[in-house]
Short mmCIF file of C-alpha atoms in Angstrom, two decimals:
data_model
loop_
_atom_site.label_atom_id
_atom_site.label_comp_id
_atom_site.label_asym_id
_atom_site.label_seq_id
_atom_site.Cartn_x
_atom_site.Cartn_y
_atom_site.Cartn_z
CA UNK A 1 0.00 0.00 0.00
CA UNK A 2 1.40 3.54 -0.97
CA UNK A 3 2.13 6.30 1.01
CA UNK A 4 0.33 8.57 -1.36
CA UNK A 5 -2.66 6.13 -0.69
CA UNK A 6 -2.44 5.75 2.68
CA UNK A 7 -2.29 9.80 2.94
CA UNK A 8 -5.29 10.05 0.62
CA UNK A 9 -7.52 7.65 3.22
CA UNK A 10 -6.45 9.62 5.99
CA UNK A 11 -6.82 13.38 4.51
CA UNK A 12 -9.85 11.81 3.13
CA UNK A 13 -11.57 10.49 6.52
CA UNK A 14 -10.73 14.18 8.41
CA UNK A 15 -12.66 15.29 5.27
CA UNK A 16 -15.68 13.12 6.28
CA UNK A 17 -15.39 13.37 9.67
CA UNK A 18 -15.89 17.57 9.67
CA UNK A 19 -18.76 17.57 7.21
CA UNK A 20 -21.15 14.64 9.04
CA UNK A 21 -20.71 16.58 12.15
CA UNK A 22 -20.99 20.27 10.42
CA UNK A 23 -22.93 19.94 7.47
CA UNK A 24 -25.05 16.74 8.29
CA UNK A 25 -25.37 17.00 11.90
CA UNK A 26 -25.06 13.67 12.72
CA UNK A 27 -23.65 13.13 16.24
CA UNK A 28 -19.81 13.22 16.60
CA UNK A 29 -19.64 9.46 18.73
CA UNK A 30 -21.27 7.95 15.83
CA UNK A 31 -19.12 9.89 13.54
CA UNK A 32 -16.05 9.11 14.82
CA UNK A 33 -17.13 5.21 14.71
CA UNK A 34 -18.12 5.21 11.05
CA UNK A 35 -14.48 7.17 10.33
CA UNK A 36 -12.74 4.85 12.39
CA UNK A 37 -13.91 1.86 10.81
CA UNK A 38 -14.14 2.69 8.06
CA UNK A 39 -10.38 4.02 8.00
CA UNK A 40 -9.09 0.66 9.29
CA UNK A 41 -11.52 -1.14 6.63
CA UNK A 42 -9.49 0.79 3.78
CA UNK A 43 -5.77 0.69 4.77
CA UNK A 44 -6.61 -3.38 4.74
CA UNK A 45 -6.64 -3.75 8.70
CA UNK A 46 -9.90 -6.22 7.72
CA UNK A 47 -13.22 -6.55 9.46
CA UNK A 48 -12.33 -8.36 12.17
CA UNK A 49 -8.74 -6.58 12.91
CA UNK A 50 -10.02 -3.39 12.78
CA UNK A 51 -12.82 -3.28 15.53
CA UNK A 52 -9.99 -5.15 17.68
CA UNK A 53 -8.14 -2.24 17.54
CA UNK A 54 -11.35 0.23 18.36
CA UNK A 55 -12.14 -1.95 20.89
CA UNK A 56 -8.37 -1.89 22.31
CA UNK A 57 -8.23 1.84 21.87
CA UNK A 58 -11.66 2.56 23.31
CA UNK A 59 -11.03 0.65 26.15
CA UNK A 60 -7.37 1.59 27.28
CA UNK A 61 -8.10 5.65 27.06
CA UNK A 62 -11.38 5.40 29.53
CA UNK A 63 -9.21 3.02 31.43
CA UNK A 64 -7.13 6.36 31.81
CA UNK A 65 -9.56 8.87 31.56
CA UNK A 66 -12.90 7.79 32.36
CA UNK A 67 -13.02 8.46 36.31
CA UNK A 68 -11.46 12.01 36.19
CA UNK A 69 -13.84 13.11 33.63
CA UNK A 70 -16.53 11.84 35.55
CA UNK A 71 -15.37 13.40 38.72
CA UNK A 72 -14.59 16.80 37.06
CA UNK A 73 -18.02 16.85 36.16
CA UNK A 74 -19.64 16.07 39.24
CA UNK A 75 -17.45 18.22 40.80
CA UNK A 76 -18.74 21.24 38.49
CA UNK A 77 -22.60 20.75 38.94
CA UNK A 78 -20.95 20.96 43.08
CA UNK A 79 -20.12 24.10 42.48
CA UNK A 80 -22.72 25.00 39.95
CA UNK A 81 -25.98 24.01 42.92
CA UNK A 82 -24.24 25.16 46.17
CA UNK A 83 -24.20 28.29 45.12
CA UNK A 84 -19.98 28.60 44.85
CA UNK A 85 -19.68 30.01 41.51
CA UNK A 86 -22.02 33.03 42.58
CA UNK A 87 -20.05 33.48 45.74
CA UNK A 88 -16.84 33.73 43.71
CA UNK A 89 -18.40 36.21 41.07
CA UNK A 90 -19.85 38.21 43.58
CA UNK A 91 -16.54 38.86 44.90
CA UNK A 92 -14.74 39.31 42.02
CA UNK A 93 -17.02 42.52 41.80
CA UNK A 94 -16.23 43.35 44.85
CA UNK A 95 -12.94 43.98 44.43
CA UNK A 96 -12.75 46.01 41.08
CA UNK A 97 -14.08 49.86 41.27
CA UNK A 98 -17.37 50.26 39.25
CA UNK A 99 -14.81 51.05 35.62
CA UNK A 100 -13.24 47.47 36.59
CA UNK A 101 -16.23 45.34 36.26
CA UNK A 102 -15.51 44.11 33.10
CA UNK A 103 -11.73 43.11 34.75
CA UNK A 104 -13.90 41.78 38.22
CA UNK A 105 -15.89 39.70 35.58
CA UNK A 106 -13.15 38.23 33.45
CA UNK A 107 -11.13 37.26 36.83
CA UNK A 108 -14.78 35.31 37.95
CA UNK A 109 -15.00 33.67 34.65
CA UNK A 110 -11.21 32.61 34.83
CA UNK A 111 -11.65 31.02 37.92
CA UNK A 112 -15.20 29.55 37.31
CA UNK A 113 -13.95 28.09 33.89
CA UNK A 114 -11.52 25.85 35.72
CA UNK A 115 -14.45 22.94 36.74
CA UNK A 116 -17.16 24.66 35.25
CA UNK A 117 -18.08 24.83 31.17
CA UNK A 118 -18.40 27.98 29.18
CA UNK A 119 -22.11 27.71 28.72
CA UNK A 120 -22.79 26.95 32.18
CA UNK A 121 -21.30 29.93 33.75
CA UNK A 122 -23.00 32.19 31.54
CA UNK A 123 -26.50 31.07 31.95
CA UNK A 124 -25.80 31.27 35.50
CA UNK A 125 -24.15 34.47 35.99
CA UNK A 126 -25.66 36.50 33.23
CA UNK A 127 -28.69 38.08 35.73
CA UNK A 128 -25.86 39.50 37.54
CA UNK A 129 -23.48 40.55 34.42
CA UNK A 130 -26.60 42.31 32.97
CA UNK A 131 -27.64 43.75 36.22
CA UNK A 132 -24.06 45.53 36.61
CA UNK A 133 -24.62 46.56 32.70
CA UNK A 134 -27.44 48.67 34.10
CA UNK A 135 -26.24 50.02 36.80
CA UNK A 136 -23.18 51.07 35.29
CA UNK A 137 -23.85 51.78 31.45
CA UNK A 138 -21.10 49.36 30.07
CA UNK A 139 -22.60 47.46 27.05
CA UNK A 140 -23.68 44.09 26.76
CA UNK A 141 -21.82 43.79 24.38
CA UNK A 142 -18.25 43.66 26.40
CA UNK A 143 -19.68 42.28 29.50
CA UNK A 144 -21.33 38.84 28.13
CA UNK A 145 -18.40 38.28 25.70
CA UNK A 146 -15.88 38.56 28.76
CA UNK A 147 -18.22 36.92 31.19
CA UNK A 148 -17.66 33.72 28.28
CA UNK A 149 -14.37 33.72 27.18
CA UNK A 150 -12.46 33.82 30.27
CA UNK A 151 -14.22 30.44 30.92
CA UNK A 152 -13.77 28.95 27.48
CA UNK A 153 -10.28 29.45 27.34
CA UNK A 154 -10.16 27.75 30.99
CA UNK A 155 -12.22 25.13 29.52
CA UNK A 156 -9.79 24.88 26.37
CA UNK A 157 -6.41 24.74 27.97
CA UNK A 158 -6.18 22.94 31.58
CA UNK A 159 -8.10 20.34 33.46
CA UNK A 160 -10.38 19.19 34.54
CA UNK A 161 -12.36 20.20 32.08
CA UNK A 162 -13.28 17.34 29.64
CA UNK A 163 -11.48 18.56 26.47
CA UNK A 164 -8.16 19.02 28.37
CA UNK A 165 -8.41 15.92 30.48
CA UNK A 166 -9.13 13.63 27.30
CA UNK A 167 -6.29 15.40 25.58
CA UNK A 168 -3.43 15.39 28.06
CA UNK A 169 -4.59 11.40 28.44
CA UNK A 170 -4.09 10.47 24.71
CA UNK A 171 -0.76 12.35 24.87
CA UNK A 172 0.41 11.12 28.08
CA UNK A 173 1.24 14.44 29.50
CA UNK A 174 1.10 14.71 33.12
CA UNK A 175 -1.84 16.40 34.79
CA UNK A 176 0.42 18.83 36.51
CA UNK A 177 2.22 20.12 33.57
CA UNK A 178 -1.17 20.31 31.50
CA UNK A 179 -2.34 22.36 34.60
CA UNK A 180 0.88 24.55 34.64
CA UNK A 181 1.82 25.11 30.93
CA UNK A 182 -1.97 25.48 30.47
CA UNK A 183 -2.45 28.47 32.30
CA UNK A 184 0.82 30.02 30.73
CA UNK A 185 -0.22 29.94 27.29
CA UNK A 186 -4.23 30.74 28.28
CA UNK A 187 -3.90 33.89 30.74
CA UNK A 188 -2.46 35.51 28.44
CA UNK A 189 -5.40 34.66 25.56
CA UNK A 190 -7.36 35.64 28.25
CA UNK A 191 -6.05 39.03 29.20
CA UNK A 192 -5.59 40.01 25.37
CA UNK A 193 -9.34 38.88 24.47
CA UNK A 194 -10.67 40.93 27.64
CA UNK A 195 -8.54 43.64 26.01
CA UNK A 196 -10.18 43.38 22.68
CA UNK A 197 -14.21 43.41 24.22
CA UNK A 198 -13.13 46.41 26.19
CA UNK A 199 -12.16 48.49 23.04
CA UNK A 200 -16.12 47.66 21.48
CA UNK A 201 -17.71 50.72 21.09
CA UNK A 202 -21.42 49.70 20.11
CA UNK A 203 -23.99 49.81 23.03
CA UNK A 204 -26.57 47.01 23.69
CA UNK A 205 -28.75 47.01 26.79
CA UNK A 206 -29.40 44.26 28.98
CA UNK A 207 -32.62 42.04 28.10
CA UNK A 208 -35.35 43.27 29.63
CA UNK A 209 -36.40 40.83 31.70
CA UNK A 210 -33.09 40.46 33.64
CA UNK A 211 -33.18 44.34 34.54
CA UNK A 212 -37.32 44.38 35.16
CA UNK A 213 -36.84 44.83 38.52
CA UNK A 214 -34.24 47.32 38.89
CA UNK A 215 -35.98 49.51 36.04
CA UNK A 216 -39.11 49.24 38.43
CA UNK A 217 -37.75 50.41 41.31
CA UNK A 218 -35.98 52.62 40.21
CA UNK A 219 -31.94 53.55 39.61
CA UNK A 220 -31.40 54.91 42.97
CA UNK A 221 -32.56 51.17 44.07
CA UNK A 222 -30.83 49.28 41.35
CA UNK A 223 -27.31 50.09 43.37
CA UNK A 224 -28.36 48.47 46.28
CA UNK A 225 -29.96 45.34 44.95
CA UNK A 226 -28.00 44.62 42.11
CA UNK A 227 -25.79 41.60 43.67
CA UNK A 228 -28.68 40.33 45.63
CA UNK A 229 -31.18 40.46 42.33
CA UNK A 230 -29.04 39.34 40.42
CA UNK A 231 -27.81 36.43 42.30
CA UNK A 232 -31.40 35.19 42.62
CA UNK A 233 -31.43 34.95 38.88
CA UNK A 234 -28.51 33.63 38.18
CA UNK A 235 -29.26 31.10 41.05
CA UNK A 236 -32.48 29.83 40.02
CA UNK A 237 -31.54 30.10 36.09
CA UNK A 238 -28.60 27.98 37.00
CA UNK A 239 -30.20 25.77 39.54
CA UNK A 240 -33.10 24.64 37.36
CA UNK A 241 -31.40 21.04 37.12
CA UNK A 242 -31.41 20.83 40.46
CA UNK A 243 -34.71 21.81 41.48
CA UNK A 244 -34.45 24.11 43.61
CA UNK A 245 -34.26 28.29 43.94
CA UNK A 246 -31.51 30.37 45.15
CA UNK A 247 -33.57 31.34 48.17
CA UNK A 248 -33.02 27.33 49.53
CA UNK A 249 -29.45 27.34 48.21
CA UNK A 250 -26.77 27.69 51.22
CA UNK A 251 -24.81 31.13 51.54
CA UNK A 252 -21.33 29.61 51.54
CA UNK A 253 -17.89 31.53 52.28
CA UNK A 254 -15.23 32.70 49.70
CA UNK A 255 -12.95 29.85 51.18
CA UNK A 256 -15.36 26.93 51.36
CA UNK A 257 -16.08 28.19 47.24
CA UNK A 258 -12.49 27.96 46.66
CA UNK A 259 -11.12 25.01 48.48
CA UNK A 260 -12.94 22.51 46.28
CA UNK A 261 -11.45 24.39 42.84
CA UNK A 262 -7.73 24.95 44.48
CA UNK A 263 -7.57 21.58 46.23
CA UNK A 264 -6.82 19.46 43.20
CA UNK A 265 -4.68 21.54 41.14
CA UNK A 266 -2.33 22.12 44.33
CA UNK A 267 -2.13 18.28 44.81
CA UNK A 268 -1.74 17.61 41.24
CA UNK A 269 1.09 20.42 40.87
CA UNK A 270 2.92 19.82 44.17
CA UNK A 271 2.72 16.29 43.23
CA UNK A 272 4.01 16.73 40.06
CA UNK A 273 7.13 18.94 40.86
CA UNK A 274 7.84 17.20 44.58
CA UNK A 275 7.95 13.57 43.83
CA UNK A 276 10.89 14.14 41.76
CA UNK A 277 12.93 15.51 44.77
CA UNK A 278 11.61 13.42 47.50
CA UNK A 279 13.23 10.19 48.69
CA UNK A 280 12.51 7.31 46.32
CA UNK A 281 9.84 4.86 48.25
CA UNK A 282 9.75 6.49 51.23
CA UNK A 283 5.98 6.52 53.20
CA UNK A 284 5.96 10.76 52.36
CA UNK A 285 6.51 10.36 48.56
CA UNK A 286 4.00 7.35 48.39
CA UNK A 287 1.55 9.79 49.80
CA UNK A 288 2.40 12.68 48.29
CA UNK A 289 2.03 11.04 44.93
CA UNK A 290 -1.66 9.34 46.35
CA UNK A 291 -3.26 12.17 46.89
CA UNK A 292 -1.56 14.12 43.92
CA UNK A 293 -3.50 11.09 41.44
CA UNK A 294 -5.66 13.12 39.67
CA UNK A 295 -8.29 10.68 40.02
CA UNK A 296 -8.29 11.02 43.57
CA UNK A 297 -7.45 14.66 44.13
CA UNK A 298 -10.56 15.26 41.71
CA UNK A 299 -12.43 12.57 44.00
CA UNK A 300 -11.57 14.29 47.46
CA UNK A 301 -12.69 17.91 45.53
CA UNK A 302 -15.71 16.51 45.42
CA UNK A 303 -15.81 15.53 49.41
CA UNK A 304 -14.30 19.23 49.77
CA UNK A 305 -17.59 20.49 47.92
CA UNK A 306 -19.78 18.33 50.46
CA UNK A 307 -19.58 21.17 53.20
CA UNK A 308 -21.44 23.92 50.70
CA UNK A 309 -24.71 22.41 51.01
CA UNK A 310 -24.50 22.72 55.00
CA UNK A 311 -26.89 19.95 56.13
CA UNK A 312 -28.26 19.17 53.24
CA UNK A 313 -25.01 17.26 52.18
CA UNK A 314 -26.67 13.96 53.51
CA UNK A 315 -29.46 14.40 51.39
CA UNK A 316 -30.16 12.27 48.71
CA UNK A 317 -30.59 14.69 45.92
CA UNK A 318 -26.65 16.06 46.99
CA UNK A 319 -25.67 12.36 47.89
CA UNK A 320 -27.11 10.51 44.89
CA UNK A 321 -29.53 12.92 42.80
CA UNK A 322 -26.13 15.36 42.26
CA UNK A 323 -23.74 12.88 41.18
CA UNK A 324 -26.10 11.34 38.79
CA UNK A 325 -26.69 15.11 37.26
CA UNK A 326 -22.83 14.92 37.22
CA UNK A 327 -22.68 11.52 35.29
CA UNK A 328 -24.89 12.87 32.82
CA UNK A 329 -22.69 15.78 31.79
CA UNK A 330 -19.85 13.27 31.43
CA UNK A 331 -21.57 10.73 29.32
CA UNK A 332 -20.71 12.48 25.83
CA UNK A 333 -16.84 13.42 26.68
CA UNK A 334 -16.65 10.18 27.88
CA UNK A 335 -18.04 8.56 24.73
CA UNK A 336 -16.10 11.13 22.66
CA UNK A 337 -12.44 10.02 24.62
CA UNK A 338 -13.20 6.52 24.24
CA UNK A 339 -13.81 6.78 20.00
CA UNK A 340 -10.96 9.34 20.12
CA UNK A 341 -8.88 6.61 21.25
CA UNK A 342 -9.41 4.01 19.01
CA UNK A 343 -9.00 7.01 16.40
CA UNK A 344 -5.37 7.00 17.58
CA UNK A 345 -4.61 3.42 17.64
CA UNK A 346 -5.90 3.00 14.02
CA UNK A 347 -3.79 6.08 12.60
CA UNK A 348 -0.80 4.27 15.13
CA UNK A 349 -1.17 0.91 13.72
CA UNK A 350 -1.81 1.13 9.70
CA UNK A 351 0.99 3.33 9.04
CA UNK A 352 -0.83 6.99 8.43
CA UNK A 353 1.42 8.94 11.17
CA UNK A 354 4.71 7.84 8.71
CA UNK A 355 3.08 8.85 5.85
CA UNK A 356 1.57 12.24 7.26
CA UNK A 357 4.92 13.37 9.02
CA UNK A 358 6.61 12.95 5.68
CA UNK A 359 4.15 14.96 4.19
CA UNK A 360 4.39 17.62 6.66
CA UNK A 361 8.26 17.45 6.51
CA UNK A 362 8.90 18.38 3.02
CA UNK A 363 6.18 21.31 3.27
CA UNK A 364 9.07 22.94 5.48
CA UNK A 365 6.55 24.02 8.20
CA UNK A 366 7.38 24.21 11.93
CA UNK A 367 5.91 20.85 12.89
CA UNK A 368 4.24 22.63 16.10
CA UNK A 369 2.08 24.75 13.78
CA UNK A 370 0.44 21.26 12.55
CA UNK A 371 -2.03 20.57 15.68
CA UNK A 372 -2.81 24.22 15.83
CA UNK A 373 -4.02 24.21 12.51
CA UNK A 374 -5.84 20.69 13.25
CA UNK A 375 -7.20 22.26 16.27
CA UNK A 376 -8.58 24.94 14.98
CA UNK A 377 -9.82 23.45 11.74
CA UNK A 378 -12.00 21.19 13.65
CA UNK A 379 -13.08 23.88 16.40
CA UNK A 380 -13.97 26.64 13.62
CA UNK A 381 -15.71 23.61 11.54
CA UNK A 382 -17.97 21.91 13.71
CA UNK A 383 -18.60 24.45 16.62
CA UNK A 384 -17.15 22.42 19.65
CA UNK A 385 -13.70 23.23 21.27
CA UNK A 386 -13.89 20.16 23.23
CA UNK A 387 -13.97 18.23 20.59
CA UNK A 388 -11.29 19.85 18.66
CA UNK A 389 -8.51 19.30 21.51
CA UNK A 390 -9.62 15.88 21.66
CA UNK A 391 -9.86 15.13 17.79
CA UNK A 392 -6.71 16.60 17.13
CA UNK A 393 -4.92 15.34 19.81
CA UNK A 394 -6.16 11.75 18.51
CA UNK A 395 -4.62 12.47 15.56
CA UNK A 396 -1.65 13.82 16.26
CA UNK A 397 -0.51 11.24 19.63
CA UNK A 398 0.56 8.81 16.92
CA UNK A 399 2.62 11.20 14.80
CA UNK A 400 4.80 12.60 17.94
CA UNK A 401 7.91 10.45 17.44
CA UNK A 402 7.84 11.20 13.59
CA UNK A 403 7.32 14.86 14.15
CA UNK A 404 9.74 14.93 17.02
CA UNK A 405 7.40 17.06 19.01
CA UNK A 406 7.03 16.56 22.71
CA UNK A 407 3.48 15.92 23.94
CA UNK A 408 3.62 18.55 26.44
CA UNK A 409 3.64 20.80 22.86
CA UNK A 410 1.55 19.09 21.35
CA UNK A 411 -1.30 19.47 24.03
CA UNK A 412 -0.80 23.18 24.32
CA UNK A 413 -1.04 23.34 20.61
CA UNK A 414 -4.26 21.72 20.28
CA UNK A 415 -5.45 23.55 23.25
CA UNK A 416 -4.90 26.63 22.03
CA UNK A 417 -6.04 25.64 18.13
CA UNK A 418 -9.34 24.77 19.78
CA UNK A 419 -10.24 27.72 20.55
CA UNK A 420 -10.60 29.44 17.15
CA UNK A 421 -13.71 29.84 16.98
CA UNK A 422 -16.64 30.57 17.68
CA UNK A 423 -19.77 31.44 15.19
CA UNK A 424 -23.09 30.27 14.69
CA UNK A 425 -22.49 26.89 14.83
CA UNK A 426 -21.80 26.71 18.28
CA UNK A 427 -24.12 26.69 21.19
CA UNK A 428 -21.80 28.67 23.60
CA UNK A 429 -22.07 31.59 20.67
CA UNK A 430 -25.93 31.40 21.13
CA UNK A 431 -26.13 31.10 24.71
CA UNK A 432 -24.06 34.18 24.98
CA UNK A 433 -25.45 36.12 22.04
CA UNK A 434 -29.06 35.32 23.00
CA UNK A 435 -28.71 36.22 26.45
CA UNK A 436 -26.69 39.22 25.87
CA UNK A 437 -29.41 40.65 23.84
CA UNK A 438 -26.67 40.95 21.20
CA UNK A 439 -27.53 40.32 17.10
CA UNK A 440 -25.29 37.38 15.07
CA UNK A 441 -23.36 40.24 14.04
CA UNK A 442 -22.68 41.87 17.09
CA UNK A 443 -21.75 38.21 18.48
CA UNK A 444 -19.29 37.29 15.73
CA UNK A 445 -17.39 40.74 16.07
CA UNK A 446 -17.61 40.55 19.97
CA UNK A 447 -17.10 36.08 20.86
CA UNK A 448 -15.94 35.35 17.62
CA UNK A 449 -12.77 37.91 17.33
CA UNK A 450 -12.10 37.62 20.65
CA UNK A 451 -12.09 33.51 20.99
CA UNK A 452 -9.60 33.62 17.67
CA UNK A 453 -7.50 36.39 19.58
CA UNK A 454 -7.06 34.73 22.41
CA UNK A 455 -6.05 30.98 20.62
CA UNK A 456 -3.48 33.03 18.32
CA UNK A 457 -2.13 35.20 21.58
CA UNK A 458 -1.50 31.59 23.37
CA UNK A 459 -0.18 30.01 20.40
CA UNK A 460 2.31 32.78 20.14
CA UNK A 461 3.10 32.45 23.89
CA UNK A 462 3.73 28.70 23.44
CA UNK A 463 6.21 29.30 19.86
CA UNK A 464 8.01 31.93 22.39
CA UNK A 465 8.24 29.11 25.04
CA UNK A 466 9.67 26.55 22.84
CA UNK A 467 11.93 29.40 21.37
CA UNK A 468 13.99 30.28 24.79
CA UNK A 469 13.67 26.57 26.08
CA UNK A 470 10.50 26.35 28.65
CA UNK A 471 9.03 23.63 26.84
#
């Protein structure tokens, strides 16, 4: 079998793969199958060979991945239903002057985006976001933007979100480096896409019905009841899965909101960065490195989260009715890892990642560029950044000792790629746009420039990183 052919299939089956899941909607687990099958089926892996292999690579990645993206789930609808994430925005605006909020609400979404997805902190958050747009003037059209990017660059670049934790699996990069390098190459995206939204001249008011009450009672009101309005509507617009208002919901502290979010990534990073230096079997490495496992540091979050619902934490909606809610949310990155896997064990084992790093070689590009572009391809394309970290890190896991790229690269490529970005075929753009009372327009000059700024801005961090030596 030729290399041109062999190149062909695989060029081909991307093809495929982007336009079932952009043009004829069919559902990306069931896309992936076909293209993975089908892909083994044609480089002559035969019937029988080939769903070996899917079933090998399906099974080994959840073997790695499946509990932390299940726990980093659960551990975000925690967060979401205690009434933590309002807590932590709340403050955030407390500690910017009035002309900050747009800073106070970027720092919130930052910090929120870390277990939480994009879409979720916005529907939650955007009574108070449009409430402070009120009070203060600032368009809609900065605020909701920032209140969503600063999350969906979290979301993009470091676990546990599912994207992230599915990537840095495939690539075998440690969770503590994925957690470090991640936030060096996506503050920055962050801070230069806050930059851009603040520059946006064009006004848009809040919807209506988010302000009704503060227009009612007048402005001299609105400056006292602005946090407490609007975290009653964020709280029952985000609590709606659990079934219950933000009236029942526990008032927790700043620390008890942040303990569950900081817990992990300090026991992943001192892990990480520790075990090297520590005695070799000693009883204080073997813990250290326990309870810096990302599977359990992400399962003792969770225990850490117990304490914000107060006495309710014995409950059975918290106790069984919450993790179930969690489970749900993992179900389709879960599904999505496992296919992506088997992705990566056909491309290993019929010989595309030869043929494509030749390819790539005699182009004369920087091999880096190659995932970004894959990344971002698949992100633009179909809509989903989640899926392009994991697709292209599928792809490109087999091609690393071709392209003599290190993974730890090759994950902050693709997490950076999949950001670029987002349009109308994504429902983060329409959650935002919708709620921000925004047009299409409005939302493709506002989320869409600023999600491609901040992938490029990280990208370039990450080529200046591998240029002086960091990675």
């Amino acid at each position: 079998m030729s290399d041109l052919y062999t190149l062909g299939a695989f060029l081909a089956a991307i093809v495929v793969l982007v336009l079932l899941i952009a043009r004829f909607k069919v559902h990306p687990v069931a896309t992936l199958f076909i293209v993975v099958v089908t892909l083994g089926l044609i480089l002559g892996m035969g019937g029988e060979g080939t769903i070996e292999l899917v079933k090998s690579g399906f099974g080994s990645t959840l073997a790695n991945v499946g509990l932390l993206i299940v726990f980093g789930c659960v551990l975000g609808k925690m967060l979401e239903l205690s009434g933590a994430a309002l807590k932590i925005t709340e403050t955030a605006l407390k500690m910017f002057a009035e002309k900050r909020v747009p800073w106070a609400i970027a720092l919130a979404s930052v910090v929120l985006g870390i277990p939480l997805i994009a879409d979720t902190a916005v529907v939650m958050l955007i009574p108070i976001v449009s409430a402070l747009a009120y009070r203060t003037g600032i368009s809609m059209m900065k605020l909701g933007p920032i209140l969503y990017i600063g999350a969906y660059v979290m979301t993009s670049v470091i676990p546990p979100g599912p994207g992230p934790l599915a990537s840095a699996s495939l690539l075998d990069v440690s969770m503590g480096e994925a957690i470090l390098y991640g936030l060096m190459v996506g503050l920055p995206g962050v801070l230069a896409a806050t930059v851009y939204l603040t520059t946006i001249k064009t006004y848009v008011a809040p919807k209506p019905e988010f302000v009704e009450h503060l227009v009612s009672a007048g402005s001299g009101s609105g400056d006292g009841s602005t946090a407490g309005s609007g975290g009653d509507g964020a709280g029952s617009t985000g609590g709606t899965d659990g079934g219950e208002d933000a009236a029942d919901a526990p008032r927790v502290s700043l620390l008890g909101a942040l303990v569950p979010i900081l817990a992990p990534i300090v026991l992943i990073v001192f892990a990480s960065l520790a075990a090297p230096v520590l005695p070799e079997g000693s009883w204080i490495t073997s813990t250290v490195l326990f309870v810096g496992e990302p599977t359990l540091a992400l399962f003792l979050a969770c225990l850490l989260a117990l304490p914000l619902f107060r006495g309710r934490w014995r409950d059975k909606e918290t106790l069984n009715d919450l993790f179930e809610s969690g489970l749900r949310i993992a179900a389709m990155p879960l599904a999505l890892t496992g296919v992506g896997g088997a992705l990566a064990t056909i491309i290993r084992e019929t010989g595309v990642a030869e043929s494509v790093a030749g390819s790539i070689e005699s182009t004369g590009l920087s091999p880096v560029i190659i995932p970004f572009l894959v990344a971002a391809a698949v992100c633009t394309i179909t809509g989903s950044n989640i899926l392009g970290v994991m697709t292209s890190a599928a792809i490109m896991q087999p091609l690393l000792p071709a392209l003599d790229l290190s993974p730890l690269v090759v994950y902050l490529a693709c997490a950076t790629g999949a950001q670029i970005m987002k349009h109308a075929n994504s429902s983060g753009f329409w959650v935002t746009t919708t709620l921000s009372n925004m047009t299409v327009g409005q939302g493709i000059r506002s989320i869409g420039i600023a999600s491609a700024i901040s992938g490029v801005v990280g990208f370039a961090v990450l080529y200046a990183m591998i240029a002086v030596g960091i990675v």
